[in-house]
Coordinates of N, CA and C in Angstrom, one line a residue:
Chain A
K472 N -49.4 41.3 -26.1 CA -49.3 39.5 -27.1 C -47.8 39.0 -26.2
A473 N -48.8 37.8 -26.2 CA -47.4 36.6 -26.0 C -46.2 37.0 -26.6
G474 N -44.7 36.5 -25.6 CA -43.9 36.9 -26.5 C -43.1 35.1 -27.3
V475 N -42.1 35.2 -27.3 CA -41.7 34.2 -27.8 C -41.7 32.7 -27.0
T476 N -41.8 32.0 -27.0 CA -41.9 30.9 -26.2 C -41.6 29.8 -26.6
Q477 N -40.1 29.2 -26.0 CA -39.5 28.1 -25.8 C -39.5 26.6 -25.0
T478 N -40.4 25.3 -25.3 CA -40.1 24.4 -24.4 C -39.4 23.3 -25.1
P479 N -38.4 22.9 -24.2 CA -38.3 22.6 -22.6 C -37.8 23.9 -21.6
R480 N -37.6 24.4 -21.1 CA -36.7 25.4 -20.7 C -34.8 24.8 -20.3
Y481 N -35.4 23.5 -19.8 CA -34.1 23.1 -19.3 C -34.1 21.5 -20.1
L482 N -32.7 20.7 -20.5 CA -33.2 19.7 -20.5 C -31.4 18.6 -20.2
I483 N -31.4 17.8 -20.0 CA -30.3 17.0 -19.9 C -30.2 15.9 -20.9
K484 N -29.5 15.4 -21.7 CA -29.4 14.1 -22.9 C -27.9 13.5 -22.1
T485 N -27.8 12.5 -22.8 CA -26.4 12.0 -23.3 C -25.6 11.6 -24.2
R486 N -24.6 11.5 -24.5 CA -24.1 11.4 -25.9 C -24.8 10.4 -26.6
G487 N -25.0 10.9 -28.2 CA -25.6 9.6 -28.9 C -26.8 9.6 -29.3
Q488 N -27.6 10.0 -27.9 CA -29.2 10.3 -28.2 C -29.5 11.8 -29.2
Q489 N -31.3 12.2 -29.2 CA -31.2 12.7 -30.3 C -32.2 13.7 -28.8
V490 N -32.1 15.2 -29.9 CA -33.4 16.1 -29.5 C -34.0 16.8 -29.8
T491 N -35.4 17.0 -29.7 CA -36.1 18.0 -30.2 C -36.4 19.6 -29.1
L492 N -36.7 20.4 -29.7 CA -36.6 22.3 -28.9 C -37.4 22.2 -30.0
S493 N -38.7 23.0 -29.3 CA -39.8 23.6 -29.9 C -39.8 24.8 -29.8
C494 N -40.6 25.8 -30.9 CA -40.2 27.1 -30.6 C -42.0 27.9 -31.0
S495 N -42.4 28.3 -30.2 CA -43.8 29.2 -30.8 C -43.4 30.8 -30.6
P496 N -44.0 31.4 -32.0 CA -43.6 32.6 -32.7 C -44.0 33.2 -32.0
I497 N -44.2 35.2 -31.6 CA -45.1 35.9 -31.8 C -46.1 35.4 -32.9
S498 N -47.7 35.6 -32.3 CA -48.8 35.4 -32.8 C -48.9 36.2 -34.2
G499 N -48.9 35.7 -35.8 CA -48.6 36.3 -36.7 C -47.2 36.9 -37.4
H500 N -46.1 36.2 -36.3 CA -45.2 36.1 -36.8 C -44.9 35.0 -38.2
R501 N -44.2 35.1 -38.5 CA -44.0 34.3 -39.9 C -42.6 33.2 -39.6
S502 N -41.5 34.3 -39.8 CA -40.2 34.0 -39.5 C -39.6 33.2 -38.4
V503 N -39.1 32.1 -38.6 CA -38.7 31.6 -37.5 C -36.7 31.4 -37.5
S504 N -36.1 31.8 -36.8 CA -34.6 31.7 -37.1 C -34.0 31.1 -35.5
W505 N -33.2 30.3 -35.6 CA -32.1 29.1 -34.8 C -31.4 29.8 -34.0
Y506 N -31.0 30.4 -33.0 CA -29.8 30.2 -32.6 C -28.4 29.5 -31.8
Q507 N -27.4 29.5 -31.5 CA -26.9 28.1 -30.4 C -25.9 29.5 -30.1
Q508 N -26.1 29.4 -28.8 CA -25.0 30.6 -27.9 C -24.4 29.6 -26.8
T509 N -23.1 29.8 -27.4 CA -22.0 29.0 -26.4 C -20.8 30.0 -25.3
P510 N -20.4 29.8 -24.5 CA -18.9 30.4 -23.9 C -18.2 30.9 -25.1
G511 N -17.9 29.2 -26.0 CA -16.7 29.6 -26.5 C -16.8 30.1 -28.3
Q512 N -18.0 30.0 -28.6 CA -18.3 30.3 -29.8 C -19.5 31.2 -29.7
G513 N -19.7 32.0 -28.5 CA -20.7 33.1 -28.7 C -22.2 32.6 -29.2
L514 N -22.7 34.0 -30.0 CA -24.3 33.3 -30.8 C -23.3 32.7 -32.2
Q515 N -24.6 31.9 -32.3 CA -24.1 31.5 -33.9 C -25.4 30.8 -34.9
F516 N -25.7 31.7 -36.3 CA -26.7 31.4 -36.7 C -27.3 29.8 -36.7
L517 N -28.5 29.3 -36.6 CA -28.7 27.8 -37.0 C -29.0 27.7 -38.5
F518 N -30.6 28.1 -38.8 CA -31.3 28.4 -39.5 C -32.2 29.3 -39.0
E519 N -33.4 29.5 -40.5 CA -34.4 30.3 -40.4 C -35.3 29.7 -41.3
Y520 N -36.4 30.0 -40.6 CA -37.5 29.1 -41.7 C -38.8 30.2 -42.1
F521 N -39.4 30.6 -42.9 CA -40.5 31.4 -43.0 C -41.3 30.7 -43.9
S522 N -42.7 30.5 -43.4 CA -44.0 30.4 -44.3 C -43.3 28.3 -44.6
E523 N -42.6 28.1 -43.8 CA -42.5 26.3 -43.8 C -41.5 26.6 -44.9
T524 N -40.5 27.2 -45.2 CA -39.5 26.9 -46.3 C -38.3 27.6 -45.5
Q525 N -37.1 26.8 -45.5 CA -36.0 26.9 -44.9 C -35.4 27.9 -45.6
R526 N -35.1 29.1 -45.3 CA -34.5 30.2 -46.4 C -33.3 30.5 -46.0
N527 N -32.6 30.3 -44.9 CA -30.7 30.6 -44.5 C -30.4 29.8 -43.6
K528 N -29.0 29.3 -43.7 CA -28.7 27.9 -43.0 C -27.8 28.4 -42.8
G529 N -26.9 28.0 -41.5 CA -25.8 28.3 -41.0 C -24.7 26.8 -41.3
N530 N -23.5 27.1 -40.6 CA -22.3 26.1 -41.2 C -22.6 25.1 -39.9
F531 N -23.3 24.6 -39.4 CA -23.6 23.6 -39.2 C -23.7 22.1 -39.8
P532 N -23.2 20.9 -38.7 CA -23.6 19.3 -39.7 C -24.8 19.2 -39.9
G533 N -25.0 18.0 -40.7 CA -26.5 17.6 -41.0 C -26.9 17.3 -39.6
R534 N -26.4 17.0 -38.6 CA -27.6 16.5 -37.5 C -27.6 17.6 -36.7
F535 N -28.2 18.7 -37.3 CA -28.6 19.7 -36.7 C -30.0 20.0 -38.0
S536 N -30.9 20.3 -37.2 CA -32.4 20.2 -38.7 C -33.5 21.0 -37.8
G537 N -33.9 21.4 -38.3 CA -36.0 22.4 -37.9 C -36.3 21.9 -38.7
R538 N -37.8 22.6 -38.7 CA -38.8 22.5 -39.5 C -39.9 23.3 -39.4
Q539 N -40.8 24.1 -40.1 CA -41.4 25.0 -39.6 C -43.0 24.0 -40.0
F540 N -43.8 24.3 -39.1 CA -45.3 24.2 -39.5 C -46.6 25.2 -39.8
S541 N -47.3 24.9 -40.4 CA -48.6 26.0 -41.4 C -49.0 27.2 -40.1
N542 N -48.7 26.7 -38.5 CA -49.4 27.7 -37.8 C -48.0 28.6 -37.8
S543 N -46.5 28.2 -38.4 CA -45.4 29.1 -37.7 C -44.7 28.3 -36.7
R544 N -45.2 27.7 -35.8 CA -44.3 26.9 -34.8 C -42.9 26.4 -35.6
S545 N -42.0 26.2 -35.1 CA -40.9 25.7 -35.4 C -40.3 24.6 -34.4
E546 N -39.6 23.7 -34.6 CA -38.7 22.5 -34.1 C -37.6 22.1 -35.0
M547 N -36.2 22.4 -33.5 CA -35.3 22.3 -33.9 C -34.6 20.7 -33.1
N548 N -34.1 19.9 -34.2 CA -33.6 18.8 -34.1 C -32.4 18.5 -34.3
V549 N -31.7 17.7 -32.8 CA -30.4 17.7 -33.0 C -29.9 16.3 -33.0
S550 N -29.6 15.3 -33.7 CA -29.4 14.1 -33.6 C -28.0 13.5 -33.2
T551 N -27.4 12.1 -32.7 CA -26.6 11.8 -32.3 C -25.5 13.1 -31.6
L552 N -26.2 13.3 -30.5 CA -25.4 14.4 -29.5 C -23.9 14.0 -29.2
E553 N -23.5 15.6 -29.0 CA -22.2 15.4 -28.7 C -21.8 16.4 -27.8
L554 N -20.9 16.0 -26.8 CA -20.6 17.2 -25.8 C -20.7 18.4 -26.0
G555 N -19.9 18.6 -27.5 CA -20.3 19.9 -28.2 C -21.6 20.8 -28.3
D556 N -22.7 19.8 -28.2 CA -24.0 20.3 -28.4 C -24.3 21.2 -27.1
S557 N -23.7 20.9 -26.0 CA -23.9 21.6 -24.6 C -24.0 22.7 -25.1
A558 N -25.2 23.8 -24.8 CA -25.5 25.2 -25.0 C -27.0 25.5 -25.2
L559 N -27.0 27.1 -24.8 CA -28.0 27.6 -24.9 C -28.9 27.8 -26.2
Y560 N -29.7 27.6 -26.6 CA -30.5 27.7 -28.1 C -31.5 28.4 -28.1
L561 N -31.5 29.6 -29.2 CA -32.1 30.7 -28.7 C -33.4 30.8 -30.2
C562 N -34.0 30.7 -30.0 CA -35.5 30.7 -31.1 C -35.7 32.9 -31.2
A563 N -35.4 33.1 -32.4 CA -36.5 34.7 -32.8 C -37.4 34.0 -33.7
S564 N -38.0 35.1 -33.8 CA -39.7 35.4 -34.9 C -39.4 36.6 -35.0
S565 N -39.6 36.9 -36.3 CA -40.0 38.3 -36.7 C -40.9 38.1 -37.9
P566 N -41.5 39.7 -37.9 CA -43.2 39.3 -38.8 C -42.7 38.9 -39.9
R567 N -41.5 39.3 -40.4 CA -41.7 38.7 -42.1 C -40.1 38.9 -42.3
E568 N -39.5 38.4 -43.4 CA -38.1 37.4 -43.7 C -37.0 38.7 -44.1
Q569 N -37.6 40.0 -43.9 CA -36.8 41.0 -44.5 C -36.2 41.0 -43.6
S570 N -34.5 41.5 -43.6 CA -33.4 41.0 -42.7 C -33.3 42.8 -42.2
Y571 N -34.2 43.6 -42.7 CA -34.4 45.2 -41.2 C -35.1 44.9 -40.1
N572 N -36.0 43.7 -40.2 CA -36.7 43.3 -38.9 C -36.3 43.4 -37.5
E573 N -37.1 43.6 -36.6 CA -36.5 43.5 -35.5 C -37.0 41.7 -35.1
Q574 N -35.9 41.4 -34.9 CA -36.1 39.6 -33.9 C -36.1 39.8 -32.7
F575 N -37.2 39.5 -32.1 CA -37.8 39.3 -30.6 C -37.1 37.6 -30.4
F576 N -36.9 37.7 -29.0 CA -36.2 36.4 -29.0 C -36.6 35.8 -27.7
G577 N -37.1 34.6 -27.7 CA -37.6 33.7 -26.6 C -36.3 33.2 -25.7
P578 N -36.7 32.8 -24.7 CA -35.6 33.0 -23.5 C -34.8 31.5 -23.7
G579 N -34.7 31.0 -24.5 CA -34.1 29.7 -24.8 C -34.2 28.4 -23.9
T580 N -33.9 27.3 -24.5 CA -33.3 26.4 -24.3 C -32.0 26.0 -23.6
R581 N -31.8 25.6 -22.4 CA -30.4 25.1 -22.2 C -30.4 23.7 -22.1
L582 N -29.1 23.3 -23.4 CA -29.4 22.0 -23.2 C -27.9 21.2 -23.0
T583 N -28.0 20.2 -22.0 CA -26.5 19.7 -21.4 C -26.5 18.3 -21.7
V584 N -25.8 18.2 -22.3 CA -25.1 16.8 -23.0 C -24.4 16.1 -22.4
L585 N -24.2 15.1 -21.3 CA -23.8 14.2 -20.7 C -23.0 13.1 -21.3
Chain B
A1018 N -19.3 38.0 -47.0 CA -19.9 36.8 -45.3 C -19.6 38.2 -45.0
Q1019 N -19.5 38.5 -43.6 CA -19.8 39.3 -42.4 C -19.2 39.0 -41.4
S1020 N -18.6 39.5 -40.4 CA -17.7 39.7 -39.4 C -17.7 40.7 -38.3
V1021 N -18.5 40.5 -36.9 CA -18.5 41.3 -36.1 C -17.4 41.5 -35.0
T1022 N -16.5 42.7 -34.7 CA -15.9 42.2 -33.9 C -16.1 43.4 -32.2
Q1023 N -16.1 42.7 -31.5 CA -16.4 43.9 -30.3 C -15.0 43.8 -29.5
L1024 N -14.6 44.8 -29.4 CA -12.6 45.1 -28.9 C -13.2 44.8 -27.4
D1025 N -14.1 45.3 -26.7 CA -14.0 44.9 -25.4 C -14.9 43.9 -24.7
S1026 N -14.1 42.8 -23.9 CA -15.1 41.9 -23.6 C -15.8 42.0 -22.3
Q1027 N -14.8 43.0 -21.3 CA -15.9 43.6 -20.1 C -15.6 45.1 -20.2
V1028 N -16.8 45.6 -19.4 CA -16.1 46.8 -19.6 C -16.9 47.3 -18.2
P1029 N -16.1 47.7 -17.0 CA -16.6 48.2 -15.7 C -16.6 49.7 -15.6
V1030 N -18.0 49.7 -14.8 CA -18.3 51.8 -15.0 C -18.8 51.9 -13.7
F1031 N -18.8 52.9 -13.0 CA -19.4 52.9 -12.2 C -21.0 54.2 -12.3
E1032 N -22.0 53.8 -11.3 CA -23.4 54.2 -11.5 C -23.2 55.5 -12.2
E1033 N -23.9 56.5 -13.0 CA -24.2 57.5 -13.4 C -22.7 58.0 -14.5
A1034 N -21.9 57.3 -15.0 CA -20.5 57.4 -15.3 C -21.2 57.0 -17.2
P1035 N -20.6 58.0 -17.7 CA -21.0 57.3 -19.4 C -20.1 56.1 -19.9
V1036 N -20.4 55.9 -20.6 CA -19.9 54.5 -21.2 C -20.0 54.2 -22.8
E1037 N -19.1 53.7 -23.3 CA -19.2 53.6 -24.7 C -19.1 51.8 -24.8
L1038 N -19.3 51.5 -25.8 CA -19.2 49.9 -26.1 C -18.8 50.0 -27.4
R1039 N -17.5 49.2 -28.2 CA -17.6 49.7 -29.1 C -17.5 48.1 -30.0
C1040 N -18.3 48.7 -31.5 CA -18.7 47.4 -32.7 C -17.7 47.9 -33.6
N1041 N -17.5 47.4 -34.6 CA -16.5 47.0 -35.6 C -17.0 46.2 -36.4
Y1042 N -17.4 46.4 -37.6 CA -17.7 45.3 -38.6 C -17.4 45.0 -40.4
S1043 N -16.9 44.1 -40.7 CA -16.3 43.6 -42.0 C -17.6 43.4 -42.6
S1044 N -17.4 43.8 -43.4 CA -19.1 43.6 -45.1 C -18.4 43.7 -46.3
S1045 N -18.4 42.4 -47.3 CA -18.3 42.8 -48.8 C -19.6 43.5 -49.2
V1046 N -20.7 43.6 -48.4 CA -22.3 43.9 -48.8 C -22.9 44.8 -48.0
S1047 N -24.0 45.7 -48.2 CA -24.7 46.8 -47.5 C -25.2 45.0 -46.4
V1048 N -25.0 46.1 -45.1 CA -25.8 45.8 -44.2 C -26.4 46.6 -43.3
Y1049 N -27.3 45.5 -42.6 CA -28.1 46.5 -41.6 C -27.3 45.8 -40.1
L1050 N -27.3 47.5 -39.2 CA -26.7 47.0 -37.9 C -27.3 46.9 -36.8
F1051 N -27.1 46.6 -36.0 CA -28.0 46.0 -34.2 C -27.5 45.8 -33.4
W1052 N -27.7 46.5 -32.4 CA -27.0 46.5 -31.2 C -28.8 45.4 -30.1
Y1053 N -28.3 44.3 -29.2 CA -28.6 43.8 -28.8 C -28.7 44.0 -27.6
V1054 N -29.3 43.6 -26.4 CA -28.7 43.4 -24.8 C -29.6 42.1 -24.3
Q1055 N -28.7 41.3 -23.3 CA -28.9 39.9 -22.9 C -28.8 40.4 -21.2
Y1056 N -29.7 40.2 -20.5 CA -30.2 40.0 -19.2 C -30.0 38.5 -18.7
P1057 N -29.1 38.4 -17.8 CA -29.4 36.7 -17.1 C -30.7 36.2 -16.8
N1058 N -29.9 35.0 -17.6 CA -30.9 34.3 -17.9 C -32.3 34.6 -18.8
Q1059 N -32.2 35.6 -19.5 CA -33.0 35.9 -20.4 C -32.4 36.0 -21.7
G1060 N -33.9 35.9 -23.0 CA -32.9 36.2 -24.3 C -32.5 37.5 -25.0
L1061 N -32.4 37.7 -25.8 CA -32.3 39.0 -26.5 C -33.1 40.2 -26.6
Q1062 N -32.6 41.3 -26.6 CA -34.0 42.1 -26.8 C -33.4 43.4 -27.5
L1063 N -33.7 43.7 -28.5 CA -33.2 45.1 -29.4 C -33.0 46.0 -28.9
L1064 N -32.1 47.0 -28.5 CA -31.6 48.6 -28.0 C -32.2 49.3 -29.4
L1065 N -31.3 48.7 -30.4 CA -31.9 49.8 -31.5 C -31.2 49.1 -32.5
K1066 N -31.2 50.1 -34.2 CA -31.0 49.6 -35.5 C -30.1 50.7 -36.1
Y1067 N -29.5 50.5 -36.5 CA -29.4 51.7 -38.3 C -30.4 50.6 -39.2
L1068 N -30.6 51.1 -40.2 CA -30.7 50.7 -41.5 C -30.6 52.2 -42.6
S1069 N -30.5 53.3 -42.3 CA -29.9 54.1 -43.2 C -30.7 55.5 -42.9
G1070 N -30.1 56.8 -43.3 CA -30.6 57.7 -42.9 C -29.1 58.4 -42.0
S1071 N -30.2 59.0 -41.1 CA -29.4 59.8 -40.0 C -28.5 59.1 -39.3
T1072 N -27.1 59.0 -39.1 CA -25.9 58.1 -38.5 C -26.2 57.9 -36.9
L1073 N -26.9 58.8 -36.6 CA -27.1 59.1 -34.9 C -28.4 58.5 -34.7
V1074 N -28.1 56.7 -33.8 CA -29.7 56.4 -33.7 C -30.1 56.3 -32.6
K1075 N -31.4 56.6 -32.0 CA -31.6 56.8 -30.4 C -32.3 55.5 -30.3
G1076 N -31.8 54.9 -29.1 CA -32.6 53.3 -29.1 C -33.5 53.5 -27.6
I1077 N -33.7 52.9 -27.2 CA -34.8 51.9 -25.6 C -33.4 52.6 -24.1
N1078 N -34.5 52.9 -23.1 CA -33.4 52.7 -22.0 C -32.6 53.8 -22.1
G1079 N -32.5 54.9 -23.1 CA -31.7 56.3 -23.0 C -30.2 56.0 -23.9
F1080 N -30.1 54.4 -24.5 CA -28.5 54.4 -25.3 C -29.0 55.0 -26.6
E1081 N -27.8 55.3 -27.6 CA -28.0 55.5 -28.7 C -26.4 55.1 -29.5
A1082 N -26.4 55.5 -30.3 CA -25.4 54.6 -31.5 C -24.9 55.2 -32.7
E1083 N -23.8 55.6 -33.2 CA -23.4 56.4 -34.2 C -22.5 55.0 -35.3
F1084 N -23.5 55.4 -36.7 CA -22.7 54.3 -37.5 C -21.5 55.6 -37.7
N1085 N -21.0 54.7 -38.4 CA -19.2 55.2 -39.3 C -19.3 54.5 -40.5
K1086 N -19.2 55.2 -41.6 CA -19.4 54.5 -43.1 C -17.3 54.0 -42.9
S1087 N -17.3 55.4 -43.1 CA -15.6 55.1 -42.9 C -14.8 54.5 -42.2
Q1088 N -15.3 54.2 -40.9 CA -14.2 53.3 -40.2 C -15.1 52.2 -39.6
T1089 N -16.4 52.2 -40.4 CA -17.1 51.2 -40.2 C -17.3 50.1 -38.6
S1090 N -17.7 51.6 -38.6 CA -18.3 51.1 -36.8 C -19.6 51.4 -36.6
F1091 N -19.4 51.1 -35.5 CA -21.4 51.1 -34.5 C -21.2 51.1 -33.0
H1092 N -20.5 52.0 -32.5 CA -20.5 52.2 -31.0 C -21.7 52.5 -30.6
L1093 N -22.3 52.4 -29.4 CA -23.2 51.9 -28.7 C -22.7 53.2 -27.4
R1094 N -22.9 54.0 -27.5 CA -23.1 54.8 -26.1 C -24.7 55.2 -25.1
K1095 N -24.1 55.5 -24.0 CA -25.0 56.3 -22.7 C -24.4 57.1 -22.0
P1096 N -25.2 58.3 -21.4 CA -24.1 59.4 -21.5 C -24.2 58.9 -19.5
S1097 N -25.4 58.3 -18.6 CA -24.9 58.0 -17.3 C -26.0 56.9 -17.4
V1098 N -25.3 55.8 -17.0 CA -25.9 54.3 -16.6 C -26.1 54.2 -15.1
H1099 N -27.3 53.4 -15.5 CA -27.9 52.9 -14.0 C -27.4 51.4 -13.7
I1100 N -27.5 51.0 -12.3 CA -27.1 49.6 -12.0 C -27.9 48.3 -12.9
S1101 N -29.0 48.7 -13.6 CA -29.9 48.3 -14.2 C -29.3 47.7 -15.4
D1102 N -28.7 49.0 -16.1 CA -28.2 48.5 -17.0 C -26.5 47.5 -17.1
T1103 N -26.5 46.6 -16.2 CA -25.5 45.5 -16.0 C -26.6 44.0 -17.0
A1104 N -25.5 44.1 -17.5 CA -26.0 43.1 -19.0 C -25.0 42.4 -19.8
E1105 N -25.1 41.8 -21.1 CA -23.9 41.3 -22.3 C -24.7 42.1 -23.3
Y1106 N -24.1 42.9 -23.8 CA -24.1 43.8 -25.0 C -23.8 43.0 -26.2
F1107 N -24.6 42.3 -26.8 CA -24.4 42.3 -28.4 C -24.5 43.2 -29.9
C1108 N -23.5 43.2 -30.1 CA -23.4 44.4 -31.9 C -23.9 43.1 -33.2
A1109 N -24.7 43.2 -33.8 CA -24.9 41.9 -35.0 C -25.0 43.0 -36.3
V1110 N -24.7 42.1 -37.5 CA -25.2 43.0 -38.7 C -26.3 42.1 -39.5
S1111 N -26.6 42.4 -40.7 CA -27.5 41.3 -41.0 C -27.4 41.7 -42.8
E1112 N -27.3 41.0 -43.6 CA -26.8 41.4 -45.3 C -28.3 42.0 -45.4
T1113 N -28.5 42.9 -46.1 CA -29.4 43.6 -46.8 C -30.2 42.8 -47.6
G1114 N -31.2 42.2 -47.7 CA -32.2 41.5 -48.6 C -31.8 39.9 -48.2
G1115 N -30.6 39.4 -47.2 CA -30.2 38.7 -46.9 C -31.0 37.9 -45.6
G1116 N -32.4 37.7 -45.6 CA -33.3 37.0 -44.7 C -32.4 37.5 -43.2
N1117 N -33.5 36.9 -42.1 CA -33.8 37.4 -41.0 C -32.1 36.1 -40.4
K1118 N -30.8 36.8 -40.5 CA -29.8 36.2 -40.6 C -28.8 36.9 -39.8
L1119 N -28.7 37.0 -38.6 CA -27.9 38.2 -38.0 C -26.1 37.3 -37.9
T1120 N -25.3 38.0 -37.7 CA -24.0 37.8 -37.4 C -24.0 38.5 -36.5
F1121 N -23.4 38.1 -34.7 CA -22.9 38.4 -33.7 C -21.5 38.7 -33.9
G1122 N -21.5 39.8 -32.9 CA -20.0 39.8 -32.3 C -19.8 38.9 -31.0
T1123 N -18.9 38.9 -30.5 CA -18.7 37.8 -29.3 C -18.9 38.4 -27.6
G1124 N -19.8 40.1 -27.9 CA -20.5 40.3 -27.1 C -19.4 41.5 -26.0
T1125 N -20.4 42.4 -25.1 CA -20.0 42.9 -24.0 C -19.9 42.6 -22.8
Q1126 N -19.8 42.4 -21.8 CA -20.2 42.3 -20.6 C -20.3 44.1 -19.7
L1127 N -21.4 44.7 -19.6 CA -21.5 45.8 -18.9 C -21.6 45.5 -17.5
K1128 N -20.6 45.7 -16.5 CA -20.8 45.9 -15.1 C -20.9 46.7 -14.5
V1129 N -22.0 47.6 -13.8 CA -21.8 48.8 -13.8 C -21.9 48.9 -11.8
E1130 N -21.2 49.3 -11.0 CA -21.3 49.5 -9.9 C -21.1 50.7 -9.3
L1131 N -21.7 50.6 -8.1 CA -22.1 51.9 -6.8 C -20.9 52.5 -6.2

């Protein structure tokens, strides 16, 4: 089975722009979660989608949003980019929504905001 | 809410020596416990998890961890490390019944030297 794929792998944007990141989960997985990884804050949970519905949301401003499509692929959007949004954004998929499941992580999208 | 503390940000160790990476957690509800590993420029990979039952959990690559409820700890151990174990290790918890939302510690960089 192919693993979790994320596109693009690298992205450079300027302040004020918006960006959309994409995540394709492992085939058959219906849960997709997003995390932000920075040197200062570490790994922080952004949100989780299951069957096209947002199930959990972390403590991020409304500029961060996401969605999930019927084929379980997910996108996250960040509007009005700030320098502090520079980070590695990781997507993880899981077969079901139960919290005991292993999450399978993609390689991440490295976002740099100038 | 949950929190995870990894007391050591860096652990240097010689090859073939034993190692212990420490993790303590705090939560007002029942949680599941996980250890993930991140190799350079890659996503996270699950090493092992504790859901219930035996407090000693064995994982991949020769790692094991012991759950101690009274000390709210979940320390990771390996009796003999290899150069290839050089990576960052993250302890994480998820709330039982809380969906796929992981709360991570700040990570421990394990550096194995010859």
